[in-house]
Coordinates of C-alpha atoms and ligand atoms in Angstrom, one line a residue:
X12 CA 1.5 -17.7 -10.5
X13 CA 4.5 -16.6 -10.3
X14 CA 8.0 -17.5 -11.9
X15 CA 11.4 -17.1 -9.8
X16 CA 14.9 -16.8 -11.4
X17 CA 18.0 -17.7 -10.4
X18 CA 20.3 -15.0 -9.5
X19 CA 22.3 -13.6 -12.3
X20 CA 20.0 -15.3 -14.8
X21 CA 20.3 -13.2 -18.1
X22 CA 17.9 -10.6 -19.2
X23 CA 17.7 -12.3 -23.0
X24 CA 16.5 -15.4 -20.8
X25 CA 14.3 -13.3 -18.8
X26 CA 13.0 -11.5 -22.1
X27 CA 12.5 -14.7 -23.9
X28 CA 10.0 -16.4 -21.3
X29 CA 8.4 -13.0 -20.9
X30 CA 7.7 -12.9 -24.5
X31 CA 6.4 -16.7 -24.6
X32 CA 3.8 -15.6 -21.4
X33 CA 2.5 -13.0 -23.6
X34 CA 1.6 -15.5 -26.4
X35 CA 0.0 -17.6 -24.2
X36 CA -2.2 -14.9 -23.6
X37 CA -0.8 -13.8 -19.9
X38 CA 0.2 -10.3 -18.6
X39 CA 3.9 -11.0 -17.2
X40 CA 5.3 -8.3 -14.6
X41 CA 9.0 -8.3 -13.8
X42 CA 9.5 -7.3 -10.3
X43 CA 13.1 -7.1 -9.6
X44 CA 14.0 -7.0 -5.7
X45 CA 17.0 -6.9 -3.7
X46 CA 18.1 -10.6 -4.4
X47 CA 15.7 -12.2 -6.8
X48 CA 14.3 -11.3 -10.2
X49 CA 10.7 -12.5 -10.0
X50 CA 8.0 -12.5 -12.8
X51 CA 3.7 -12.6 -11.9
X52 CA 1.7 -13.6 -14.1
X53 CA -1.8 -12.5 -14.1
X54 CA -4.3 -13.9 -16.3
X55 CA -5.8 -17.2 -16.5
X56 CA -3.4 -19.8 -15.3
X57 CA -5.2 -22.9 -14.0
X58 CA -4.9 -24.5 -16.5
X59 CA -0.4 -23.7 -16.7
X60 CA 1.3 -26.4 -15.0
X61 CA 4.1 -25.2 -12.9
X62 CA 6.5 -28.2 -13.5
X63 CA 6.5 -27.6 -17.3
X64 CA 7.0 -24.0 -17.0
X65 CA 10.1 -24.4 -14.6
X66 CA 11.2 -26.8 -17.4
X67 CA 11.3 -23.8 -20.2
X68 CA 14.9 -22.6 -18.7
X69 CA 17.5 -23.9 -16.7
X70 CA 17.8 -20.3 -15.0
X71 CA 14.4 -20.7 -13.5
X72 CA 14.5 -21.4 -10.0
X73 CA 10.7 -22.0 -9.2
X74 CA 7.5 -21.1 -10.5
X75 CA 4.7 -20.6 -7.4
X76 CA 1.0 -20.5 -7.4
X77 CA -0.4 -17.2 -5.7
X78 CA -3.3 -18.7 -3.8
X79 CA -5.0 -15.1 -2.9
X80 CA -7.9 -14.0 -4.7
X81 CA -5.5 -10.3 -4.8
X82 CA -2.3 -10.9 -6.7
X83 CA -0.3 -8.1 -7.5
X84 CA -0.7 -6.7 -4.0
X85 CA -0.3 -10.1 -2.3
X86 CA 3.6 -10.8 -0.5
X87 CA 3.6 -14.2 -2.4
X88 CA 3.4 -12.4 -5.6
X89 CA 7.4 -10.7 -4.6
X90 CA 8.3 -13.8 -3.5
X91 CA 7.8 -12.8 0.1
X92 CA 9.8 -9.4 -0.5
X93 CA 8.4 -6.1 0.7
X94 CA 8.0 -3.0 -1.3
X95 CA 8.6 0.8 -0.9
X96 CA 7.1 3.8 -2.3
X97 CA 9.4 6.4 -2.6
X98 CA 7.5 9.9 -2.6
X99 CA 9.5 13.2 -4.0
X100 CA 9.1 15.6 -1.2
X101 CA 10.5 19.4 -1.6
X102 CA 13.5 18.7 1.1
X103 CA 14.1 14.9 -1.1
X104 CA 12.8 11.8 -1.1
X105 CA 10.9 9.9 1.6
X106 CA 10.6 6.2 1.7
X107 CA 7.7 4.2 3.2
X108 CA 8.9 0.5 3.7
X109 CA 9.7 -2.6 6.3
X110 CA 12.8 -1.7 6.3
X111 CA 12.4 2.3 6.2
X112 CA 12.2 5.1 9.3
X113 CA 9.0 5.6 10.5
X114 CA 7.6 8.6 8.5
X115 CA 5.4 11.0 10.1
X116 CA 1.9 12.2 8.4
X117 CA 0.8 15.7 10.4
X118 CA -2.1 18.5 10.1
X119 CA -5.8 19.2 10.5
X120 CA -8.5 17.4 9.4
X121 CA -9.6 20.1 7.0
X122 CA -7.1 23.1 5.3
X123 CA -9.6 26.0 6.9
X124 CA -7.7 29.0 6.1
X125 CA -4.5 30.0 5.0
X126 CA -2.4 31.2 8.1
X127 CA -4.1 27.8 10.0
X128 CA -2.5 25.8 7.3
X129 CA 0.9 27.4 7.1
X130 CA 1.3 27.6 10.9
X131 CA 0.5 24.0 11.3
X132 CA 2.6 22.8 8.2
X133 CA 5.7 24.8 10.2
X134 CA 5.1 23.4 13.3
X135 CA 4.8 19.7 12.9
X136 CA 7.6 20.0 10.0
X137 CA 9.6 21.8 13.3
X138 CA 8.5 18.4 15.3
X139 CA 9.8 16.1 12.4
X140 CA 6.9 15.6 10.3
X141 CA 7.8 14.9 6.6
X142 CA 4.0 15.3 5.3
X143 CA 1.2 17.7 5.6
X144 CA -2.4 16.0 5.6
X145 CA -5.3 18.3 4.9
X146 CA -9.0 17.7 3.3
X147 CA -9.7 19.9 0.6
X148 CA -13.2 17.7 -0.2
X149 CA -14.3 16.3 2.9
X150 CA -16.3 13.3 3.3
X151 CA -18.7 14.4 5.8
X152 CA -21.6 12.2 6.8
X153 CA -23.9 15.7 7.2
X154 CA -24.7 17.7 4.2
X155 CA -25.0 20.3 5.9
X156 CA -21.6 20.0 7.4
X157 CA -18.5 21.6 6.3
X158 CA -17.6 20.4 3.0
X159 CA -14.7 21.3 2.5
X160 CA -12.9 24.5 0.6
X161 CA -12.1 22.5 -2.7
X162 CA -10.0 23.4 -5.4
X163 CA -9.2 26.8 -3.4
X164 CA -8.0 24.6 -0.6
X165 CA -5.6 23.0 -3.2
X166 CA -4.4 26.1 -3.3
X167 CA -3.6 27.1 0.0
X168 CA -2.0 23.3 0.4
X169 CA 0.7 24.3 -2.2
X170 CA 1.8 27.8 -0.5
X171 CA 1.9 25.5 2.9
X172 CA 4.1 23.0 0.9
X173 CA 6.1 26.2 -0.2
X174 CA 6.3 27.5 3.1
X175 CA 7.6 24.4 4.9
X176 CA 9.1 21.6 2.7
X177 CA 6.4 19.2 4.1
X178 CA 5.2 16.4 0.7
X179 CA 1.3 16.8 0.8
X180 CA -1.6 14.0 1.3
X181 CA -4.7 15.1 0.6
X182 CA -7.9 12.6 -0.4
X183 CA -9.7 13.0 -3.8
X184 CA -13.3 12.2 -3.8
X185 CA -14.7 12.6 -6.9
X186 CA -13.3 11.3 -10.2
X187 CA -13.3 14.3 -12.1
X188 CA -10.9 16.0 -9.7
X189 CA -8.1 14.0 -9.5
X190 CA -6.2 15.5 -12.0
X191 CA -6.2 18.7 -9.8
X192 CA -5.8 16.8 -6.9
X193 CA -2.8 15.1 -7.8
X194 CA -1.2 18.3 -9.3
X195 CA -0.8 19.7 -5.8
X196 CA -0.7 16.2 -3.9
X197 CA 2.9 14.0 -3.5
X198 CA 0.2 11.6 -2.3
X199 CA -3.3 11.0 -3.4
X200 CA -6.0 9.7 -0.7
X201 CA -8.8 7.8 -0.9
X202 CA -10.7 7.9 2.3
X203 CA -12.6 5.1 4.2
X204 CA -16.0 6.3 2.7
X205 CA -14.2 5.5 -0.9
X206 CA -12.4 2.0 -0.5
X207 CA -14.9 0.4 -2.7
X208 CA -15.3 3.4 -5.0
X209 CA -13.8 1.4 -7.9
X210 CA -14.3 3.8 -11.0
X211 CA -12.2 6.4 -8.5
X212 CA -9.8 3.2 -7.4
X213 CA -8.9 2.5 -11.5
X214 CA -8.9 6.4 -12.0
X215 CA -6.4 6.7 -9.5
X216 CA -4.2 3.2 -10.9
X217 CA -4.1 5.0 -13.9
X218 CA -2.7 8.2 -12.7
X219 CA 1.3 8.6 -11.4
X220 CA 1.0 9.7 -8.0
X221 CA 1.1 7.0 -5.6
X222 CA -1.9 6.6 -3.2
X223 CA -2.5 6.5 0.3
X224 CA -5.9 4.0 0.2
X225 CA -7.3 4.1 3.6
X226 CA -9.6 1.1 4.7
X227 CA -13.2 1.0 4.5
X228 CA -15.8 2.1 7.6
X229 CA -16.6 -1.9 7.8
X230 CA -14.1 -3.5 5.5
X231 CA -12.7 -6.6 5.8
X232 CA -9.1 -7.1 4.9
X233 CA -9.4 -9.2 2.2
X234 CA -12.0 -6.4 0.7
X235 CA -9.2 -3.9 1.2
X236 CA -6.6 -5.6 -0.2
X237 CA -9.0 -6.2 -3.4
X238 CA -9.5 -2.3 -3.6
X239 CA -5.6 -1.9 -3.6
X240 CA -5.3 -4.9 -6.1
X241 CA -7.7 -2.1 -8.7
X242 CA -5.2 0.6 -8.5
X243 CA -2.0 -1.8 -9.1
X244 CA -4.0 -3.8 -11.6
X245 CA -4.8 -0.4 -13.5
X246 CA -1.3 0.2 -13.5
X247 CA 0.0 1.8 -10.4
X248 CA 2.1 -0.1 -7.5
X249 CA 2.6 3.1 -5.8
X250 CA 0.9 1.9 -2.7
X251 CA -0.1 2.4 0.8
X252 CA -2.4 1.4 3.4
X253 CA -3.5 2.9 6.3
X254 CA -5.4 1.4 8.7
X255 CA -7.9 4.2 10.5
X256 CA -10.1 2.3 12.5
X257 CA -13.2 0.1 11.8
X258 CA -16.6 0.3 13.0
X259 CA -17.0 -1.9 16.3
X260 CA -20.0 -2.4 19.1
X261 CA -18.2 0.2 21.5
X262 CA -19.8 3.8 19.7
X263 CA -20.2 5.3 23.3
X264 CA -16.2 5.5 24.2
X265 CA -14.5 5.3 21.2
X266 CA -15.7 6.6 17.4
X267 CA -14.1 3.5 16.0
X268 CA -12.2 0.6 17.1
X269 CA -7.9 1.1 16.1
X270 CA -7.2 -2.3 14.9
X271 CA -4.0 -3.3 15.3
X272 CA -4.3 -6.6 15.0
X273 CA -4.7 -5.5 11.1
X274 CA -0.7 -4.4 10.8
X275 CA 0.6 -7.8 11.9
X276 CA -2.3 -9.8 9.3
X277 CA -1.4 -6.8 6.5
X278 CA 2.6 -8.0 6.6
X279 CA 2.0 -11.6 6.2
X280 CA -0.6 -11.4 3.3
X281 CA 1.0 -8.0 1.6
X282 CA 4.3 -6.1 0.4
X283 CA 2.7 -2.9 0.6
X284 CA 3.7 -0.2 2.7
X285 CA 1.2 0.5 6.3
X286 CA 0.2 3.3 7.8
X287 CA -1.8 3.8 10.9
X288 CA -4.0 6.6 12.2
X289 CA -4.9 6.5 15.8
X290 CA -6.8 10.1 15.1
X291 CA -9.7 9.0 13.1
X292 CA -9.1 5.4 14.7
X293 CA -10.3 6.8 18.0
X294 CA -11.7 9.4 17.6
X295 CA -10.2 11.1 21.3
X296 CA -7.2 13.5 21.3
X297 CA -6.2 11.6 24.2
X298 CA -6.3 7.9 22.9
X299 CA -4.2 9.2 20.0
X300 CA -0.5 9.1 21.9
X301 CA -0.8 5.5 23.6
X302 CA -2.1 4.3 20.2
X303 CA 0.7 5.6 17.9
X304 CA 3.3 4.4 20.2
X305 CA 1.1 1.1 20.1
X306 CA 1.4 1.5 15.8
X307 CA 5.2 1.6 16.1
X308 CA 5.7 -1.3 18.1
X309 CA 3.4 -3.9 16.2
X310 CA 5.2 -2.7 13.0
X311 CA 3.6 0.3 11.2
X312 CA 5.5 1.5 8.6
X313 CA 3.8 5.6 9.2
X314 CA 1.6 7.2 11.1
X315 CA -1.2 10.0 10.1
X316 CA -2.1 12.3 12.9
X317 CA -4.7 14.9 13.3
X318 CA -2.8 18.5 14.6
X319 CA -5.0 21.7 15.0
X320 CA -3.8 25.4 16.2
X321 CA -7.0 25.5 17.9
X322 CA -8.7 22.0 17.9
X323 CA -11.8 23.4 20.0
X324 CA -12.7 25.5 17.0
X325 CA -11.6 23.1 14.5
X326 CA -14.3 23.4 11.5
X327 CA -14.2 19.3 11.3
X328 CA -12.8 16.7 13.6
X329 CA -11.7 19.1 16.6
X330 CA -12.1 16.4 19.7
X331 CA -9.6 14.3 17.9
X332 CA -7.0 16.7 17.1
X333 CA -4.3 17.2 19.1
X334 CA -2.5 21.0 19.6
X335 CA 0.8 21.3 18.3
X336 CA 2.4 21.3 21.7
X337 CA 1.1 17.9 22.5
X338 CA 2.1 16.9 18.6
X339 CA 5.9 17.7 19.4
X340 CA 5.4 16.1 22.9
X341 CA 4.3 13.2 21.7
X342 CA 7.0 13.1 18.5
X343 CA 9.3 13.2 21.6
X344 CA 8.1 10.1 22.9
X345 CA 7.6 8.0 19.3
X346 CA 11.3 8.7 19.0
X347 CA 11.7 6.8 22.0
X348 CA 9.6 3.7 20.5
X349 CA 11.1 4.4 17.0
X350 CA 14.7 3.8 18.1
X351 CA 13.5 1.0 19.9
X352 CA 12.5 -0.7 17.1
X353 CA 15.8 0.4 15.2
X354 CA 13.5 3.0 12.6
X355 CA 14.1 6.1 13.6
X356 CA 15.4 8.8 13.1
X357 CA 13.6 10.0 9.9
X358 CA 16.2 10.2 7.6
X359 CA 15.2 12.1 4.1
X360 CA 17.3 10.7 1.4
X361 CA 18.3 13.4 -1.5
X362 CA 16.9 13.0 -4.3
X363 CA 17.9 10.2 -6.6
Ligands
PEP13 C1 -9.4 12.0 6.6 O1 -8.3 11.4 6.7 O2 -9.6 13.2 6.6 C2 -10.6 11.1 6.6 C3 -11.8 11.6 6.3 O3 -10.4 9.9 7.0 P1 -11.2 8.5 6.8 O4 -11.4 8.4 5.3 O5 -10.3 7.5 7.4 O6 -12.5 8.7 7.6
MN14 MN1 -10.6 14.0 9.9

């Protein structure tokens, strides 16, 4: 349910119901957007009838049931108002939002080495990239594949950071190493294989960095949106989703199927922040251009793209990745899309 004030109603007014939802037993959360003060209430609140909570204040212009099984992550619960996660990066701070430039997620699959990782952070910051993306703990479906550096790949992620002014994204597998994880990350992921991880999804609710939560293999969207609606409900609305792809008949041509469809659905039922990436979405360096340009024009609000110095000896996810040549090429012609749709260029605001 959720309870919407008139504009310029008074905070002792606002504080006053608050308190009276807490001693009904409720958890009240004051979201305050660009036009409307609006206050969810989570709990149990069948039994509430809206009409006699509208009657507790004049300044109360109507209370709303949220009809979603997800609350906190559902658009009803802002009264239909999007959010944005602002992320400190070294050059300032980098919106994702509706209403934001499109920001640009760039780098390998896996952080290999340390000159690979600093030459790729320069380059695609040089093409207009504002984040770095690199696995330190890879989710690989072989054991006996690369795994991943670890915490020395952390490492080399901060002297990249350093070196370019690029934020960082880099996914966190295991609960016990977010902390270090999120000491080097701007962003935390939590990859496809971990949507439904939910000791990792309250772990990382209950941490400050916001969260890139990337949907599950075979998930539908109601099950993502549940998995985002642990990490808000554990205290963290730092929040974004990125759609990579789910797993569809076609295996032979394509390693999944990109939906798209997912973007338009995802700004109807959520305020959250969307990101698309055509990389692990197709699986084909050369699917990856048609399909970001695709991204921008049915709304996404970022895109996370696979770049490798040398993708043919790329330790993980090499057929995917594209050089860094065809990264700026193809910047070139997102720009084109991204002004189309009035979100570009990336604009970095200083720090607040
Ligand atoms: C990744 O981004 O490196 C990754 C493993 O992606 P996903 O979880 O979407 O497969
Ligand atoms: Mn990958």
């Amino acid at each position: 349910m959720i309870i919407v004030f008139k504009n310029d109603a008074p905070a002792s007014e606002i504080q006053s119901i608050e308190q009276d939802m807490l001693d009904r037993g409720l958890t009240p959360e004051k979201i305050v957007g660009q036009d409307k003060i609006v206050m969810g209430l989570v709990g149990e609140t069948a039994e509430l009838d809206p009409d006699q909570i509208r009657d507790l204040s004049p300044w109360i212009e109507v209370v709303l049931r949220v009809g979603k099984p997800y609350k906190r992550v559902s658009r009803e619960f802002r009264h239909g108002e999007s959010s944005r996660v602002g992320v400190q990066t070294p050059k300032g701070l980098v919106y994702f939002g509706e209403r934001d430039p499109i920001v640009v997620v760039a780098g390998p699959c896996s952080v290999e080495n340390e000159e690979m990782i600093v030459e790729t952070a320069q380059r695609v910051a040089a093409a207009g990239a504002s984040f770095l993306r690199g696995g330190a703990y890879k989710p690989r479906t072989s054991p006996y594949a690369f795994q991943g550096h670890g915490e020395s790949a952390l490492e080399l992620l901060a002297a990249a950071r350093e070196a370019s002014g690029l934020g960082i994204i880099t996914e966190v597998m295991d609960t016990a190493d977010l902390e270090k994880v999120a000491d080097v990350a701007d962003v935390v992921q939590i990859g496809a294989r971990n949507m439904q991880n939910f000791p990792l999804l309250k772990a990382a609710g209950a941490q400050a960095k916001p969260v890139l939560l990337k949907r599950g293999l075979s998930a539908t969207i109601e099950e993502w949106l549940m998995a985002a609606e642990y990490i808000l409900a554990a205290g963290n609305s730092n929040v974004i989703l990125c759609e990579r792809g789910i797993r569809t008949f076609d295996r032979q041509h394509l390693r999944n199927t990109l939906d798209l469809a997912a973007v338009a659905v995802l700004r109807n039922l959520t305020h959250l922040p969307i990101m698309v990436d055509p990389s692990h979405g197709t699986g084909w360096a050369e699917y990856v251009p048609a399909l970001a340009k695709a991204a921008i024009a049915v709304g996404t609000d970022s895109l996370m793209i696979e770049v490798h110095p040398n993708p043919a000896k790329a330790l993980s996810d090499g057929p995917q990745s594209l050089t860094p040549d065809q990264f700026s090429a193809l910047t070139r012609e997102l720009a084109i899309i991204g002004n189309a749709v009035g979100r570009w260029p990336q604009t970095i605001a200083t720090a607040a």
